């Protein structure tokens, strides 16, 4: 069955960079759009970045545009999120998800999440 395992989270300082990754299995990864979502304490889970099955198209939340980059490797069944110029407001649990479209605002299959904390 679908399995998504995130890794790479940690504690960093404002302005630092971090890369989180997701290892996927149990489904046709190369045919599925994928996304990264995040959820901060007391807030709803929201889409941060999404990528098409081929990796040729992607989109981002306005708050991270220009700072974050989503990518995927269909040979390794992985999807990653490179986060640069991190800010305290980026602090959240970051989740990997299997999407129906690159505009999906939710998903049925999620990873366990990885914590990203940005200190000021």
PDB file of C-alpha atoms in Angstrom:
ATOM      1  CA  UNK A   1       0.000   0.000   0.000  1.00  0.00           C
ATOM      2  CA  UNK A   2       0.957   3.654  -0.236  1.00  0.00           C
ATOM      3  CA  UNK A   3       3.909   4.551   1.947  1.00  0.00           C
ATOM      4  CA  UNK A   4       5.493   7.994   2.224  1.00  0.00           C
ATOM      5  CA  UNK A   5       8.443   8.644   4.515  1.00  0.00           C
ATOM      6  CA  UNK A   6       9.710  12.182   5.056  1.00  0.00           C
ATOM      7  CA  UNK A   7      13.167  13.063   6.321  1.00  0.00           C
ATOM      8  CA  UNK A   8      15.526  16.008   6.600  1.00  0.00           C
ATOM      9  CA  UNK A   9      13.732  18.228   9.085  1.00  0.00           C
ATOM     10  CA  UNK A  10      15.531  19.986  11.886  1.00  0.00           C
ATOM     11  CA  UNK A  11      16.195  23.213  13.740  1.00  0.00           C
ATOM     12  CA  UNK A  12      17.813  26.070  11.818  1.00  0.00           C
ATOM     13  CA  UNK A  13      18.321  29.812  12.118  1.00  0.00           C
ATOM     14  CA  UNK A  14      16.570  32.535  10.162  1.00  0.00           C
ATOM     15  CA  UNK A  15      18.104  32.801   6.708  1.00  0.00           C
ATOM     16  CA  UNK A  16      19.398  29.232   6.653  1.00  0.00           C
ATOM     17  CA  UNK A  17      18.535  26.512   4.155  1.00  0.00           C
ATOM     18  CA  UNK A  18      17.132  23.037   4.603  1.00  0.00           C
ATOM     19  CA  UNK A  19      16.136  20.213   2.283  1.00  0.00           C
ATOM     20  CA  UNK A  20      13.378  17.777   3.171  1.00  0.00           C
ATOM     21  CA  UNK A  21      12.854  14.585   1.197  1.00  0.00           C
ATOM     22  CA  UNK A  22      10.156  11.959   0.795  1.00  0.00           C
ATOM     23  CA  UNK A  23      10.653   8.322  -0.155  1.00  0.00           C
ATOM     24  CA  UNK A  24       7.564   6.831  -1.832  1.00  0.00           C
ATOM     25  CA  UNK A  25       6.412   3.275  -2.478  1.00  0.00           C
ATOM     26  CA  UNK A  26       3.272   1.202  -3.010  1.00  0.00           C
ATOM     27  CA  UNK A  27       1.810   3.091  -5.971  1.00  0.00           C
ATOM     28  CA  UNK A  28       2.644   4.327  -9.462  1.00  0.00           C
ATOM     29  CA  UNK A  29       4.850   7.186  -8.366  1.00  0.00           C
ATOM     30  CA  UNK A  30       5.846   8.312 -11.848  1.00  0.00           C
ATOM     31  CA  UNK A  31       2.193   8.767 -12.835  1.00  0.00           C
ATOM     32  CA  UNK A  32       1.178  10.746  -9.743  1.00  0.00           C
ATOM     33  CA  UNK A  33       1.408  14.467  -9.045  1.00  0.00           C
ATOM     34  CA  UNK A  34       3.020  15.020  -5.652  1.00  0.00           C
ATOM     35  CA  UNK A  35       2.918  17.794  -3.132  1.00  0.00           C
ATOM     36  CA  UNK A  36       4.431  19.218   0.010  1.00  0.00           C
ATOM     37  CA  UNK A  37       2.089  20.576   2.663  1.00  0.00           C
ATOM     38  CA  UNK A  38       2.799  22.104   6.035  1.00  0.00           C
ATOM     39  CA  UNK A  39       0.882  22.596   9.229  1.00  0.00           C
ATOM     40  CA  UNK A  40       1.854  25.061  11.932  1.00  0.00           C
ATOM     41  CA  UNK A  41       0.438  24.820  15.476  1.00  0.00           C
ATOM     42  CA  UNK A  42      -3.168  26.008  15.571  1.00  0.00           C
ATOM     43  CA  UNK A  43      -3.390  26.406  11.808  1.00  0.00           C
ATOM     44  CA  UNK A  44      -4.813  24.364   8.951  1.00  0.00           C
ATOM     45  CA  UNK A  45      -2.669  22.182   6.758  1.00  0.00           C
ATOM     46  CA  UNK A  46      -1.916  23.986   3.515  1.00  0.00           C
ATOM     47  CA  UNK A  47      -0.217  23.257   0.233  1.00  0.00           C
ATOM     48  CA  UNK A  48       3.283  24.672  -0.058  1.00  0.00           C
ATOM     49  CA  UNK A  49       4.433  23.244  -3.376  1.00  0.00           C
ATOM     50  CA  UNK A  50       3.102  20.783  -5.945  1.00  0.00           C
ATOM     51  CA  UNK A  51       4.717  19.067  -8.884  1.00  0.00           C
ATOM     52  CA  UNK A  52       3.362  17.230 -11.921  1.00  0.00           C
ATOM     53  CA  UNK A  53       3.986  13.535 -12.516  1.00  0.00           C
ATOM     54  CA  UNK A  54       6.688  14.281 -15.073  1.00  0.00           C
ATOM     55  CA  UNK A  55       8.283  16.997 -12.983  1.00  0.00           C
ATOM     56  CA  UNK A  56       7.846  19.498 -15.807  1.00  0.00           C
ATOM     57  CA  UNK A  57       5.321  21.679 -13.990  1.00  0.00           C
ATOM     58  CA  UNK A  58       5.169  22.977 -10.448  1.00  0.00           C
ATOM     59  CA  UNK A  59       3.442  25.625  -8.382  1.00  0.00           C
ATOM     60  CA  UNK A  60       3.977  27.301  -5.023  1.00  0.00           C
ATOM     61  CA  UNK A  61       2.179  29.145  -2.299  1.00  0.00           C
ATOM     62  CA  UNK A  62       2.803  32.887  -2.522  1.00  0.00           C
ATOM     63  CA  UNK A  63       4.494  32.870   0.869  1.00  0.00           C
ATOM     64  CA  UNK A  64       7.290  30.566  -0.327  1.00  0.00           C
ATOM     65  CA  UNK A  65       7.577  31.507  -3.990  1.00  0.00           C
ATOM     66  CA  UNK A  66      11.150  32.373  -4.877  1.00  0.00           C
ATOM     67  CA  UNK A  67      12.520  30.689  -1.768  1.00  0.00           C
ATOM     68  CA  UNK A  68      11.393  27.055  -2.065  1.00  0.00           C
ATOM     69  CA  UNK A  69      11.900  24.615  -4.926  1.00  0.00           C
ATOM     70  CA  UNK A  70      10.137  21.270  -5.339  1.00  0.00           C
ATOM     71  CA  UNK A  71      11.723  18.495  -7.378  1.00  0.00           C
ATOM     72  CA  UNK A  72      11.327  14.778  -7.972  1.00  0.00           C
ATOM     73  CA  UNK A  73      13.353  11.828  -9.144  1.00  0.00           C
ATOM     74  CA  UNK A  74      11.123   9.243 -10.792  1.00  0.00           C
ATOM     75  CA  UNK A  75      13.953   6.708 -10.937  1.00  0.00           C
ATOM     76  CA  UNK A  76      14.405   6.848  -7.168  1.00  0.00           C
ATOM     77  CA  UNK A  77      10.731   7.445  -6.290  1.00  0.00           C
ATOM     78  CA  UNK A  78      11.570  10.529  -4.271  1.00  0.00           C
ATOM     79  CA  UNK A  79      10.260  14.071  -4.054  1.00  0.00           C
ATOM     80  CA  UNK A  80      12.157  16.842  -2.292  1.00  0.00           C
ATOM     81  CA  UNK A  81      11.654  20.406  -1.154  1.00  0.00           C
ATOM     82  CA  UNK A  82      14.638  22.742  -1.066  1.00  0.00           C
ATOM     83  CA  UNK A  83      13.941  25.564   1.376  1.00  0.00           C
ATOM     84  CA  UNK A  84      16.113  28.675   1.284  1.00  0.00           C
ATOM     85  CA  UNK A  85      16.030  31.950   3.212  1.00  0.00           C
ATOM     86  CA  UNK A  86      13.978  30.331   5.943  1.00  0.00           C
ATOM     87  CA  UNK A  87      11.873  32.474   8.253  1.00  0.00           C
ATOM     88  CA  UNK A  88      10.296  31.759  11.649  1.00  0.00           C
ATOM     89  CA  UNK A  89       6.873  31.630   9.976  1.00  0.00           C
ATOM     90  CA  UNK A  90       8.081  28.606   7.994  1.00  0.00           C
ATOM     91  CA  UNK A  91       8.109  26.619  11.232  1.00  0.00           C
ATOM     92  CA  UNK A  92       5.725  23.689  10.795  1.00  0.00           C
ATOM     93  CA  UNK A  93       5.447  19.981  10.254  1.00  0.00           C
ATOM     94  CA  UNK A  94       6.054  19.290   6.588  1.00  0.00           C
ATOM     95  CA  UNK A  95       4.128  16.478   4.908  1.00  0.00           C
ATOM     96  CA  UNK A  96       4.533  14.687   1.609  1.00  0.00           C
ATOM     97  CA  UNK A  97       1.318  13.746  -0.226  1.00  0.00           C
ATOM     98  CA  UNK A  98       0.026  11.910  -3.282  1.00  0.00           C
ATOM     99  CA  UNK A  99      -2.215  14.233  -5.300  1.00  0.00           C
ATOM    100  CA  UNK A 100      -4.947  13.767  -7.884  1.00  0.00           C
ATOM    101  CA  UNK A 101      -3.991  16.995  -9.663  1.00  0.00           C
ATOM    102  CA  UNK A 102      -1.296  19.642  -9.284  1.00  0.00           C
ATOM    103  CA  UNK A 103      -3.977  21.939  -7.887  1.00  0.00           C
ATOM    104  CA  UNK A 104      -5.251  19.616  -5.167  1.00  0.00           C
ATOM    105  CA  UNK A 105      -5.658  21.337  -1.804  1.00  0.00           C
ATOM    106  CA  UNK A 106      -5.845  18.085   0.125  1.00  0.00           C
ATOM    107  CA  UNK A 107      -4.972  14.420  -0.232  1.00  0.00           C
ATOM    108  CA  UNK A 108      -5.901  10.952   0.960  1.00  0.00           C
ATOM    109  CA  UNK A 109      -2.359   9.655   1.353  1.00  0.00           C
ATOM    110  CA  UNK A 110       0.163  11.376   3.605  1.00  0.00           C
ATOM    111  CA  UNK A 111       3.538  10.736   5.102  1.00  0.00           C
ATOM    112  CA  UNK A 112       4.181  10.956   8.840  1.00  0.00           C
ATOM    113  CA  UNK A 113       5.676  14.420   8.539  1.00  0.00           C
ATOM    114  CA  UNK A 114       8.993  15.966   9.481  1.00  0.00           C
ATOM    115  CA  UNK A 115       9.398  18.924  11.836  1.00  0.00           C
ATOM    116  CA  UNK A 116      11.062  22.102  10.607  1.00  0.00           C
ATOM    117  CA  UNK A 117      11.802  24.756  13.209  1.00  0.00           C
ATOM    118  CA  UNK A 118      13.250  28.154  12.293  1.00  0.00           C
ATOM    119  CA  UNK A 119      14.602  30.182  15.198  1.00  0.00           C
ATOM    120  CA  UNK A 120      14.933  33.963  15.147  1.00  0.00           C
TER     121      UNK A 120
END
